[in-house]
Short mmCIF file of C-alpha atoms in Angstrom, two decimals:
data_model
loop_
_atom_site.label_atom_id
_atom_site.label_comp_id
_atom_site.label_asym_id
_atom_site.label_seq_id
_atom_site.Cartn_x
_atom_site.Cartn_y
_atom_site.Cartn_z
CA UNK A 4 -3.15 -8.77 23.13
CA UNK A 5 0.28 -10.21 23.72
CA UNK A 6 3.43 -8.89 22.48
CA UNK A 7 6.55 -10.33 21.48
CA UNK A 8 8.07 -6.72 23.39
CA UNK A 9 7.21 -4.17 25.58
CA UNK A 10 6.60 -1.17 24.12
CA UNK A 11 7.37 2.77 25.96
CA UNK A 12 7.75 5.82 24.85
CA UNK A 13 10.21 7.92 24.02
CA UNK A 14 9.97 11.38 24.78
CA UNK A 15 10.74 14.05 22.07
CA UNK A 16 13.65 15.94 22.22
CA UNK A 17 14.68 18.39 19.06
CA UNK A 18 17.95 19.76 20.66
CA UNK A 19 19.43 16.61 21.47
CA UNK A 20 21.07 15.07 17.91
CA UNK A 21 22.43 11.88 19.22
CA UNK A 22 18.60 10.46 19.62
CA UNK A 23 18.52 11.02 16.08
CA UNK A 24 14.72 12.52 16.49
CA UNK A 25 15.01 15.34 13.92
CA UNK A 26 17.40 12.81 11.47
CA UNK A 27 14.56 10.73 10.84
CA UNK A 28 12.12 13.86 10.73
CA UNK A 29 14.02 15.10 7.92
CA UNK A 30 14.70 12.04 6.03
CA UNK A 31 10.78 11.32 6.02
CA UNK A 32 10.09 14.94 5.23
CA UNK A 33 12.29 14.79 2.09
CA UNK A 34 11.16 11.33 1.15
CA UNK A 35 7.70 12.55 1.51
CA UNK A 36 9.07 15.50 -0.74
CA UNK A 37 10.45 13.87 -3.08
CA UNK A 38 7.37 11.24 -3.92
CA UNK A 39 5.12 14.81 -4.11
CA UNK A 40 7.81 16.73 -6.11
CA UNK A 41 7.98 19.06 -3.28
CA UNK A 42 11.39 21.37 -2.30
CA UNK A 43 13.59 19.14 -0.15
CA UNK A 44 14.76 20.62 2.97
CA UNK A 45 18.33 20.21 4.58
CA UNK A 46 18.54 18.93 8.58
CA UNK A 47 18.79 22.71 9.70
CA UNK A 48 15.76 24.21 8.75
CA UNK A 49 13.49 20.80 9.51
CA UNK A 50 14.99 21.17 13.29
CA UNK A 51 14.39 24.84 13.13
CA UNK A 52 10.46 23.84 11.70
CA UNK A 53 10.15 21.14 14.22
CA UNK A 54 10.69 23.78 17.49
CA UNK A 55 7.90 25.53 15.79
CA UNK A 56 5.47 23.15 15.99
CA UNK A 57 5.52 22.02 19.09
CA UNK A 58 2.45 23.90 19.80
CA UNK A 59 0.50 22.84 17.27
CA UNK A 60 0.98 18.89 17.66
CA UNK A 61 -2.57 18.51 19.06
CA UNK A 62 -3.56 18.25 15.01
CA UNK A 63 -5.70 15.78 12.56
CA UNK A 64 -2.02 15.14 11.19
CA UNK A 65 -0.31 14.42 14.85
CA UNK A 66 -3.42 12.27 15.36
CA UNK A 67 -3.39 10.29 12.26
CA UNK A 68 -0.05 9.27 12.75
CA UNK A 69 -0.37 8.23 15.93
CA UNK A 70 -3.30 5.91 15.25
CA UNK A 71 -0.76 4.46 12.38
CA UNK A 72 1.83 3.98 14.74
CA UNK A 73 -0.42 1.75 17.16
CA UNK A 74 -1.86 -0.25 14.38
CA UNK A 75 1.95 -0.67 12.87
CA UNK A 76 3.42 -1.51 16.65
CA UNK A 77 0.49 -4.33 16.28
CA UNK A 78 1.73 -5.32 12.85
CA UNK A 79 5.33 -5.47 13.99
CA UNK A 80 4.91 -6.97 17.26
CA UNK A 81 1.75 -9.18 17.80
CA UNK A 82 3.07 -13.15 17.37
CA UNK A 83 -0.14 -14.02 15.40
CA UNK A 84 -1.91 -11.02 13.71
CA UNK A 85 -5.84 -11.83 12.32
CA UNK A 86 -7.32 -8.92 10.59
CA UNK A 87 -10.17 -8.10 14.04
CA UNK A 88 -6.60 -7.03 15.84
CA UNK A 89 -6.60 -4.12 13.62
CA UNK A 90 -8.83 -0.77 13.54
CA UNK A 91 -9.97 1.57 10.58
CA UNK A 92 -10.43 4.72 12.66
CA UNK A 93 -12.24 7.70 11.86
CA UNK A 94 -11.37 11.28 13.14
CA UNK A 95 -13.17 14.57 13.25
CA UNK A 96 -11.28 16.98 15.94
CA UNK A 97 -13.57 19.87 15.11
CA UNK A 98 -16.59 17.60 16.41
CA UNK A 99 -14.54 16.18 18.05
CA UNK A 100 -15.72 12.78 16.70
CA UNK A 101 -13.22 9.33 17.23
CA UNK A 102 -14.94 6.36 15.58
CA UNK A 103 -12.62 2.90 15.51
CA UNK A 104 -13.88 0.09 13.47
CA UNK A 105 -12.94 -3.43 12.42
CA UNK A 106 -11.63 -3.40 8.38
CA UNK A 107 -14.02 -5.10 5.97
CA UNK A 108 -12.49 -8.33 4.45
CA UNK A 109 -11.29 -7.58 0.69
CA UNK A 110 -13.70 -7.71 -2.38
CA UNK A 111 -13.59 -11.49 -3.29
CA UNK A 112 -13.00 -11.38 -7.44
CA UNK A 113 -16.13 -13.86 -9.23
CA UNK A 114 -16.42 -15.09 -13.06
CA UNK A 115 -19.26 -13.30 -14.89
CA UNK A 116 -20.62 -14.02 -18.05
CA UNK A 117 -21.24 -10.05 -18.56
CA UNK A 118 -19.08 -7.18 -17.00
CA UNK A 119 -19.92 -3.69 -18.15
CA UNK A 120 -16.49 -2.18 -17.77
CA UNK A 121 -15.02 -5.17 -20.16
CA UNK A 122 -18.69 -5.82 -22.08
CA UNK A 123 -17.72 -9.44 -22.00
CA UNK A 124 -17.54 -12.54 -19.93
CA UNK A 125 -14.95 -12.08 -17.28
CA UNK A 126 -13.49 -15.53 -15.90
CA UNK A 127 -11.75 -15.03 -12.33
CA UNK A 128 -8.75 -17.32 -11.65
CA UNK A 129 -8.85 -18.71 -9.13
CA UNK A 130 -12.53 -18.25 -8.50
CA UNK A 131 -12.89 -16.13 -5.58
CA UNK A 132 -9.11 -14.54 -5.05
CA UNK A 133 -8.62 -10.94 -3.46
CA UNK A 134 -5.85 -8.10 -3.68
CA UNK A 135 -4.49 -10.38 -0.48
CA UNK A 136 -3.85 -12.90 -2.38
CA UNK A 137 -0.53 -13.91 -4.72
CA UNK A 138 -0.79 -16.14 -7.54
CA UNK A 139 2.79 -17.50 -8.60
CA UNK A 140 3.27 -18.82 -12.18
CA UNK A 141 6.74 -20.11 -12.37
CA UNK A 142 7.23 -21.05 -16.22
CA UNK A 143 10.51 -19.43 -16.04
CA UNK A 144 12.47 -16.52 -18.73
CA UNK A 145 9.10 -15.90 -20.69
CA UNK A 146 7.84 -13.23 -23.24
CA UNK A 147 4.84 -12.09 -22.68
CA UNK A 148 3.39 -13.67 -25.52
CA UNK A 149 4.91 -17.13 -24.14
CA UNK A 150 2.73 -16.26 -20.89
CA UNK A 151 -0.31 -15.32 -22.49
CA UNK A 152 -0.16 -18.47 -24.63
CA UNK A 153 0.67 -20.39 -21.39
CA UNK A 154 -2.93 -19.10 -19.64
CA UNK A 155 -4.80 -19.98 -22.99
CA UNK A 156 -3.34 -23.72 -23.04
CA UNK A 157 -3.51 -24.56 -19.56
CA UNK A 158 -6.65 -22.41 -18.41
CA UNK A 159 -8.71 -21.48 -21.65
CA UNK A 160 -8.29 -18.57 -21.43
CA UNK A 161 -8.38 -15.21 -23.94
CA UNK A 162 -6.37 -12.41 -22.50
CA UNK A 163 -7.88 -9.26 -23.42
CA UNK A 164 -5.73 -7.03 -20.43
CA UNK A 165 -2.95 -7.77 -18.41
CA UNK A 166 -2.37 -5.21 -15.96
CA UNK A 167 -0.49 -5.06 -12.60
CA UNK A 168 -2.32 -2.51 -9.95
CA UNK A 169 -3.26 0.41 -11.86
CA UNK A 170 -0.77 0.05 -14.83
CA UNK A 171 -1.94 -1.64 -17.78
CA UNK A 172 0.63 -3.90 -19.33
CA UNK A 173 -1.24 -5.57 -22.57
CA UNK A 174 -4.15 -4.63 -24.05
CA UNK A 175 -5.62 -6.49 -27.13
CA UNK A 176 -7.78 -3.94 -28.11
CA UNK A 177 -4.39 -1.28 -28.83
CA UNK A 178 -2.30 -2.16 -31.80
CA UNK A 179 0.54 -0.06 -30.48
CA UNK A 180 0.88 -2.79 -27.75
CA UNK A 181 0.94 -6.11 -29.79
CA UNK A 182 4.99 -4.72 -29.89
CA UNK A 183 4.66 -5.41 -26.34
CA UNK A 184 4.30 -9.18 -26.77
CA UNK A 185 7.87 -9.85 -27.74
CA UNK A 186 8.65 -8.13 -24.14
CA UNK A 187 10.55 -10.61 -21.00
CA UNK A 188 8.20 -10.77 -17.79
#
């Protein structure tokens, strides 16, 4: 695989505050922190943590995020990137056990005329799109109602859920969110 740069490594050094090692330990420590709701920590005690662990860096954790960092140095440096440049890996060190693997290609979405989550017809638009994919609908400042009466002129459609990963934004079925149609999207 070419790269746009060589890559080599930097050796670890927790004394030494000028490489900024332990700076960006502790400010993805606390970020980490703060998505769990865990106790931040100040600079101090993560350099005082990090001379502690030096031992123990031979770990699922240390080898987890090294296998991230090689698939991110391919993300971030490889000119063009196809999805076989990139490995799932799974890792066992009790075993020990290193399987690498090529990713599966995304779940392509399909019309049906009966879904059992929805018990109804389900019409996929455009036929065959994936959670790679972006759809852009630029009808400018619009309500939500003014979108979903945009998809039921120009595609036929009846919008029963509108929802955006694992948030749902409109759901027919709740009368608490038909105040939600007067909302800007």
């Amino acid at each position: 695989m070419a790269s746009a740069k060589p890559v080599v490594p930097v050796e670890f050094e927790k004394d030494d505050d000028q490489n900024f090692h332990i700076a960006f330990i502790a400010a993805s420590a606390n970020l980490r922190a703060r998505s769990y709701k865990i106790e931040e920590v100040d600079f101090h005690k993560v350099k005082m943590i990090a001379g502690k662990i030096v031992p123990a860096i031979a770990t699922t954790t240390a080898m987890i995020t090294g296998l991230v960092s090689a698939e991110l140095l391919k993300l971030v440096t490889l000119k063009s990137r196809k999805v076989e440049d990139f490995k799932n890996a799974y890792v066992n060190l009790a075993l020990p056990l290193f399987i690498l693997s090529e990713p599966l290609p995304p779940v392509q979405m399909t019309s049906k005329d009966m879904d059992p989550i929805i018990m109804g017809p389900v019409r996929a638009l455009p036929e065959g799109f994936t959670t790679w994919d972006k759809v852009v609908i630029d009808i400018g400042d619009v309500t939500l109602k003014g979108f979903t009466d945009f998809l039921q002129k120009e595609h036929n459609l009846d919008i029963s859920i509108i929802s955006a990963g694992n948030a749902c934004l409109y759901n027919s079925f709740l009368p608490a969110h038909k105040s939600r149609l007067g909302t800007k999207v």
